[in-house]
PDB file of C-alpha atoms and ligand atoms in Angstrom:
ATOM      1  CA  UNK G  58     187.900 105.859 147.524  1.00 75.00           C
ATOM      2  CA  UNK G  59     186.905 108.804 147.530  1.00 82.00           C
ATOM      3  CA  UNK G  60     186.745 110.301 143.598  1.00 83.00           C
ATOM      4  CA  UNK G  61     188.180 112.681 142.733  1.00 84.00           C
ATOM      5  CA  UNK G  62     184.801 114.864 141.600  1.00 77.00           C
ATOM      6  CA  UNK G  63     185.543 116.329 138.454  1.00 83.00           C
ATOM      7  CA  UNK G  64     186.797 114.806 134.909  1.00 88.00           C
ATOM      8  CA  UNK G  65     184.604 112.145 133.050  1.00 93.00           C
ATOM      9  CA  UNK G  66     181.471 111.250 133.865  1.00 97.00           C
ATOM     10  CA  UNK G  67     181.043 107.529 134.882  1.00 97.00           C
ATOM     11  CA  UNK G  68     177.322 106.271 133.311  1.00 97.00           C
ATOM     12  CA  UNK G  69     178.227 102.731 135.517  1.00 97.00           C
ATOM     13  CA  UNK G  70     178.573 104.539 139.164  1.00 98.00           C
ATOM     14  CA  UNK G  71     175.494 103.604 141.038  1.00 98.00           C
ATOM     15  CA  UNK G  72     173.255 106.960 140.883  1.00 98.00           C
ATOM     16  CA  UNK G  73     173.207 105.769 136.964  1.00 98.00           C
ATOM     17  CA  UNK G  74     171.956 102.578 136.809  1.00 98.00           C
ATOM     18  CA  UNK G  75     169.342 103.799 139.537  1.00 98.00           C
ATOM     19  CA  UNK G  76     168.081 105.744 138.238  1.00 98.00           C
ATOM     20  CA  UNK G  77     167.955 103.421 135.222  1.00 97.00           C
ATOM     21  CA  UNK G  78     166.044 101.276 137.157  1.00 96.00           C
ATOM     22  CA  UNK G  79     168.835  98.661 136.921  1.00 98.00           C
ATOM     23  CA  UNK G  80     169.079  98.887 141.079  1.00 97.00           C
ATOM     24  CA  UNK G  81     166.113  99.672 142.965  1.00 98.00           C
ATOM     25  CA  UNK G  82     165.894 101.491 145.596  1.00 98.00           C
ATOM     26  CA  UNK G  83     162.815 103.612 147.277  1.00 98.00           C
ATOM     27  CA  UNK G  84     162.117 106.285 145.579  1.00 98.00           C
ATOM     28  CA  UNK G  85     160.095 108.680 147.637  1.00 98.00           C
ATOM     29  CA  UNK G  86     160.059 111.783 143.999  1.00 97.00           C
ATOM     30  CA  UNK G  87     161.161 112.440 140.748  1.00 97.00           C
ATOM     31  CA  UNK G  88     160.305 115.382 138.405  1.00 95.00           C
ATOM     32  CA  UNK G  89     161.688 116.198 135.293  1.00 96.00           C
ATOM     33  CA  UNK G  90     165.140 117.495 136.943  1.00 97.00           C
ATOM     34  CA  UNK G  91     165.479 114.994 139.988  1.00 98.00           C
ATOM     35  CA  UNK G  92     164.499 111.615 141.514  1.00 98.00           C
ATOM     36  CA  UNK G  93     165.205 111.289 145.003  1.00 98.00           C
ATOM     37  CA  UNK G  94     165.495 107.780 147.826  1.00 98.00           C
ATOM     38  CA  UNK G  95     166.520 106.429 150.643  1.00 98.00           C
ATOM     39  CA  UNK G  96     170.208 106.144 151.381  1.00 98.00           C
ATOM     40  CA  UNK G  97     170.766 102.913 151.794  1.00 98.00           C
ATOM     41  CA  UNK G  98     172.949 103.455 155.266  1.00 98.00           C
ATOM     42  CA  UNK G  99     170.878 106.249 156.783  1.00 98.00           C
ATOM     43  CA  UNK G 100     172.168 108.733 159.209  1.00 97.00           C
ATOM     44  CA  UNK G 101     169.374 110.025 160.852  1.00 97.00           C
ATOM     45  CA  UNK G 102     166.240 109.407 160.844  1.00 98.00           C
ATOM     46  CA  UNK G 103     165.509 110.304 157.313  1.00 98.00           C
ATOM     47  CA  UNK G 104     168.078 109.690 154.604  1.00 98.00           C
ATOM     48  CA  UNK G 105     167.429 111.070 151.211  1.00 98.00           C
ATOM     49  CA  UNK G 106     169.961 111.873 148.372  1.00 99.00           C
ATOM     50  CA  UNK G 107     168.766 114.083 145.462  1.00 98.00           C
ATOM     51  CA  UNK G 108     169.864 113.113 142.612  1.00 98.00           C
ATOM     52  CA  UNK G 109     169.543 115.266 139.061  1.00 98.00           C
ATOM     53  CA  UNK G 110     168.650 112.882 136.831  1.00 98.00           C
ATOM     54  CA  UNK G 111     172.173 114.593 133.852  1.00 98.00           C
ATOM     55  CA  UNK G 112     175.436 113.775 133.915  1.00 98.00           C
ATOM     56  CA  UNK G 113     176.935 115.710 136.422  1.00 98.00           C
ATOM     57  CA  UNK G 114     180.129 113.747 138.519  1.00 98.00           C
ATOM     58  CA  UNK G 115     179.941 116.444 141.631  1.00 98.00           C
ATOM     59  CA  UNK G 116     178.874 119.959 142.803  1.00 98.00           C
ATOM     60  CA  UNK G 117     181.365 121.785 140.938  1.00 97.00           C
ATOM     61  CA  UNK G 118     180.463 119.591 137.840  1.00 97.00           C
ATOM     62  CA  UNK G 119     176.998 120.167 138.332  1.00 98.00           C
ATOM     63  CA  UNK G 120     176.770 124.319 139.060  1.00 97.00           C
ATOM     64  CA  UNK G 121     179.748 124.682 135.815  1.00 97.00           C
ATOM     65  CA  UNK G 122     177.856 122.856 133.308  1.00 97.00           C
ATOM     66  CA  UNK G 123     173.670 121.695 134.266  1.00 98.00           C
ATOM     67  CA  UNK G 124     171.191 124.389 132.297  1.00 98.00           C
ATOM     68  CA  UNK G 125     169.474 127.175 134.536  1.00 98.00           C
ATOM     69  CA  UNK G 126     166.249 125.178 134.102  1.00 98.00           C
ATOM     70  CA  UNK G 127     168.042 122.084 135.486  1.00 98.00           C
ATOM     71  CA  UNK G 128     169.682 123.982 139.060  1.00 98.00           C
ATOM     72  CA  UNK G 129     166.248 125.337 139.293  1.00 98.00           C
ATOM     73  CA  UNK G 130     164.046 122.079 138.557  1.00 97.00           C
ATOM     74  CA  UNK G 131     167.416 120.269 140.578  1.00 98.00           C
ATOM     75  CA  UNK G 132     167.523 122.677 143.968  1.00 98.00           C
ATOM     76  CA  UNK G 133     163.322 123.101 143.821  1.00 97.00           C
ATOM     77  CA  UNK G 134     163.082 119.195 143.949  1.00 98.00           C
ATOM     78  CA  UNK G 135     165.065 119.441 147.081  1.00 98.00           C
ATOM     79  CA  UNK G 136     162.866 122.245 149.028  1.00 98.00           C
ATOM     80  CA  UNK G 137     160.145 119.846 148.382  1.00 98.00           C
ATOM     81  CA  UNK G 138     161.168 117.092 149.297  1.00 98.00           C
ATOM     82  CA  UNK G 139     162.235 118.219 151.954  1.00 98.00           C
ATOM     83  CA  UNK G 140     158.680 119.799 152.684  1.00 98.00           C
ATOM     84  CA  UNK G 141     157.150 116.717 151.894  1.00 98.00           C
ATOM     85  CA  UNK G 142     158.441 114.244 154.634  1.00 98.00           C
ATOM     86  CA  UNK G 143     156.976 116.569 156.943  1.00 98.00           C
ATOM     87  CA  UNK G 144     160.836 118.877 157.994  1.00 98.00           C
ATOM     88  CA  UNK G 145     160.043 122.172 157.410  1.00 98.00           C
ATOM     89  CA  UNK G 146     158.996 122.355 160.756  1.00 98.00           C
ATOM     90  CA  UNK G 147     160.906 120.558 162.578  1.00 98.00           C
ATOM     91  CA  UNK G 148     163.823 121.776 160.453  1.00 98.00           C
ATOM     92  CA  UNK G 149     166.472 119.387 158.347  1.00 98.00           C
ATOM     93  CA  UNK G 150     170.125 119.369 156.584  1.00 98.00           C
ATOM     94  CA  UNK G 151     171.433 119.353 153.524  1.00 98.00           C
ATOM     95  CA  UNK G 152     174.888 118.517 152.441  1.00 98.00           C
ATOM     96  CA  UNK G 153     176.645 117.148 148.966  1.00 98.00           C
ATOM     97  CA  UNK G 154     180.425 115.853 149.327  1.00 98.00           C
ATOM     98  CA  UNK G 155     182.764 116.985 146.685  1.00 97.00           C
ATOM     99  CA  UNK G 156     185.626 116.010 145.850  1.00 96.00           C
ATOM    100  CA  UNK G 157     188.564 113.968 148.396  1.00 95.00           C
ATOM    101  CA  UNK G 158     188.959 116.330 150.753  1.00 94.00           C
ATOM    102  CA  UNK G 159     184.891 115.708 151.341  1.00 96.00           C
ATOM    103  CA  UNK G 160     185.162 112.186 151.625  1.00 95.00           C
ATOM    104  CA  UNK G 161     182.814 111.559 148.629  1.00 97.00           C
ATOM    105  CA  UNK G 162     182.233 108.268 147.616  1.00 98.00           C
ATOM    106  CA  UNK G 163     179.632 108.110 144.347  1.00 98.00           C
ATOM    107  CA  UNK G 164     180.998 110.141 141.119  1.00 98.00           C
ATOM    108  CA  UNK G 165     177.294 111.807 140.604  1.00 98.00           C
ATOM    109  CA  UNK G 166     176.583 114.791 141.975  1.00 98.00           C
ATOM    110  CA  UNK G 167     173.641 113.841 145.242  1.00 98.00           C
ATOM    111  CA  UNK G 168     172.355 116.269 148.320  1.00 98.00           C
ATOM    112  CA  UNK G 169     171.505 114.582 151.609  1.00 98.00           C
ATOM    113  CA  UNK G 170     168.259 115.247 153.063  1.00 98.00           C
ATOM    114  CA  UNK G 171     169.137 114.645 156.907  1.00 98.00           C
ATOM    115  CA  UNK G 172     166.099 115.447 159.268  1.00 98.00           C
ATOM    116  CA  UNK G 173     164.195 113.361 162.087  1.00 98.00           C
ATOM    117  CA  UNK G 174     166.221 114.487 165.428  1.00 98.00           C
ATOM    118  CA  UNK G 175     168.555 117.503 166.922  1.00 97.00           C
ATOM    119  CA  UNK G 176     171.143 116.882 163.817  1.00 97.00           C
ATOM    120  CA  UNK G 177     173.383 117.821 166.380  1.00 94.00           C
ATOM    121  CA  UNK G 178     176.665 119.547 164.937  1.00 94.00           C
ATOM    122  CA  UNK G 179     177.635 119.996 161.500  1.00 92.00           C
ATOM    123  CA  UNK G 180     181.027 118.955 161.196  1.00 89.00           C
ATOM    124  CA  UNK G 181     181.939 116.321 163.080  1.00 80.00           C
ATOM    125  CA  UNK G 182     185.708 115.668 164.058  1.00 73.00           C
ATOM    126  CA  UNK G 183     187.314 112.508 163.128  1.00 69.00           C
TER     127      UNK G 183
HETATM  128  P1  5GP M 398     178.704 110.195 149.461  1.00 65.62           P
HETATM  129  O1  5GP M 398     179.618 110.085 150.207  1.00 65.62           O
HETATM  130  O2  5GP M 398     179.212 109.824 148.172  1.00 65.62           O
HETATM  131  O3  5GP M 398     178.533 111.238 149.473  1.00 65.62           O
HETATM  132  O4  5GP M 398     177.467 109.451 149.930  1.00 65.62           O
HETATM  133  C1  5GP M 398     177.285 109.044 149.324  1.00 65.62           C
HETATM  134  C2  5GP M 398     175.613 107.772 149.537  1.00 65.62           C
HETATM  135  O5  5GP M 398     175.522 107.082 148.937  1.00 65.62           O
HETATM  136  C3  5GP M 398     175.983 106.930 151.167  1.00 65.62           C
HETATM  137  O6  5GP M 398     175.439 108.202 152.081  1.00 65.62           O
HETATM  138  C4  5GP M 398     175.766 105.788 150.678  1.00 65.62           C
HETATM  139  O7  5GP M 398     174.887 105.318 152.235  1.00 65.62           O
HETATM  140  C5  5GP M 398     174.987 106.004 149.584  1.00 65.62           C
HETATM  141  N1  5GP M 398     174.596 105.219 148.540  1.00 65.62           N
HETATM  142  C6  5GP M 398     175.663 103.849 148.323  1.00 65.62           C
HETATM  143  N2  5GP M 398     174.761 103.170 147.102  1.00 65.62           N
HETATM  144  C7  5GP M 398     173.569 103.390 147.427  1.00 65.62           C
HETATM  145  C8  5GP M 398     173.256 102.600 146.293  1.00 65.62           C
HETATM  146  O8  5GP M 398     173.301 101.480 145.550  1.00 65.62           O
HETATM  147  N3  5GP M 398     171.418 102.758 147.101  1.00 65.62           N
HETATM  148  C9  5GP M 398     170.893 103.730 147.846  1.00 65.62           C
HETATM  149  N4  5GP M 398     170.481 104.293 147.664  1.00 65.62           N
HETATM  150  N5  5GP M 398     172.366 104.745 148.968  1.00 65.62           N
HETATM  151  C10 5GP M 398     173.010 103.835 148.074  1.00 65.62           C
END
């Protein structure tokens, strides 16, 4: 069931629990602002999720409420993860689902990082 992307943060969502270490994840990077780990159901040879440490529901929530330092730190982390994983030369795709129409399922802002093959059309028709 897609989430709305705005409203009250649910501190028991799955990524909040991953951040607290209550649920295991295959972490590839973390810093003061962000944590990156492999998606449990990868949709490309390389599919990593990057999430801010702060309690933000969605892209809209993050970009309106997070501090400049959190926003800069988060996006720098996304770029560093992609570089560290060797994706700069072949290329990669980043994507964030925001709210119901995009099908966002986990109500903690995250960016998907896809790579490892030619990724094809940006949107696949349903
Ligand atoms: P969304 O649809 O919200 O943009 O993406 C949520 C993503 O989280 C999906 O790609 C899904 O596979 C991933 N995911 C859901 N539950 C877990 C989990 O427990 N661990 C990890 N590593 N990924 C998860």
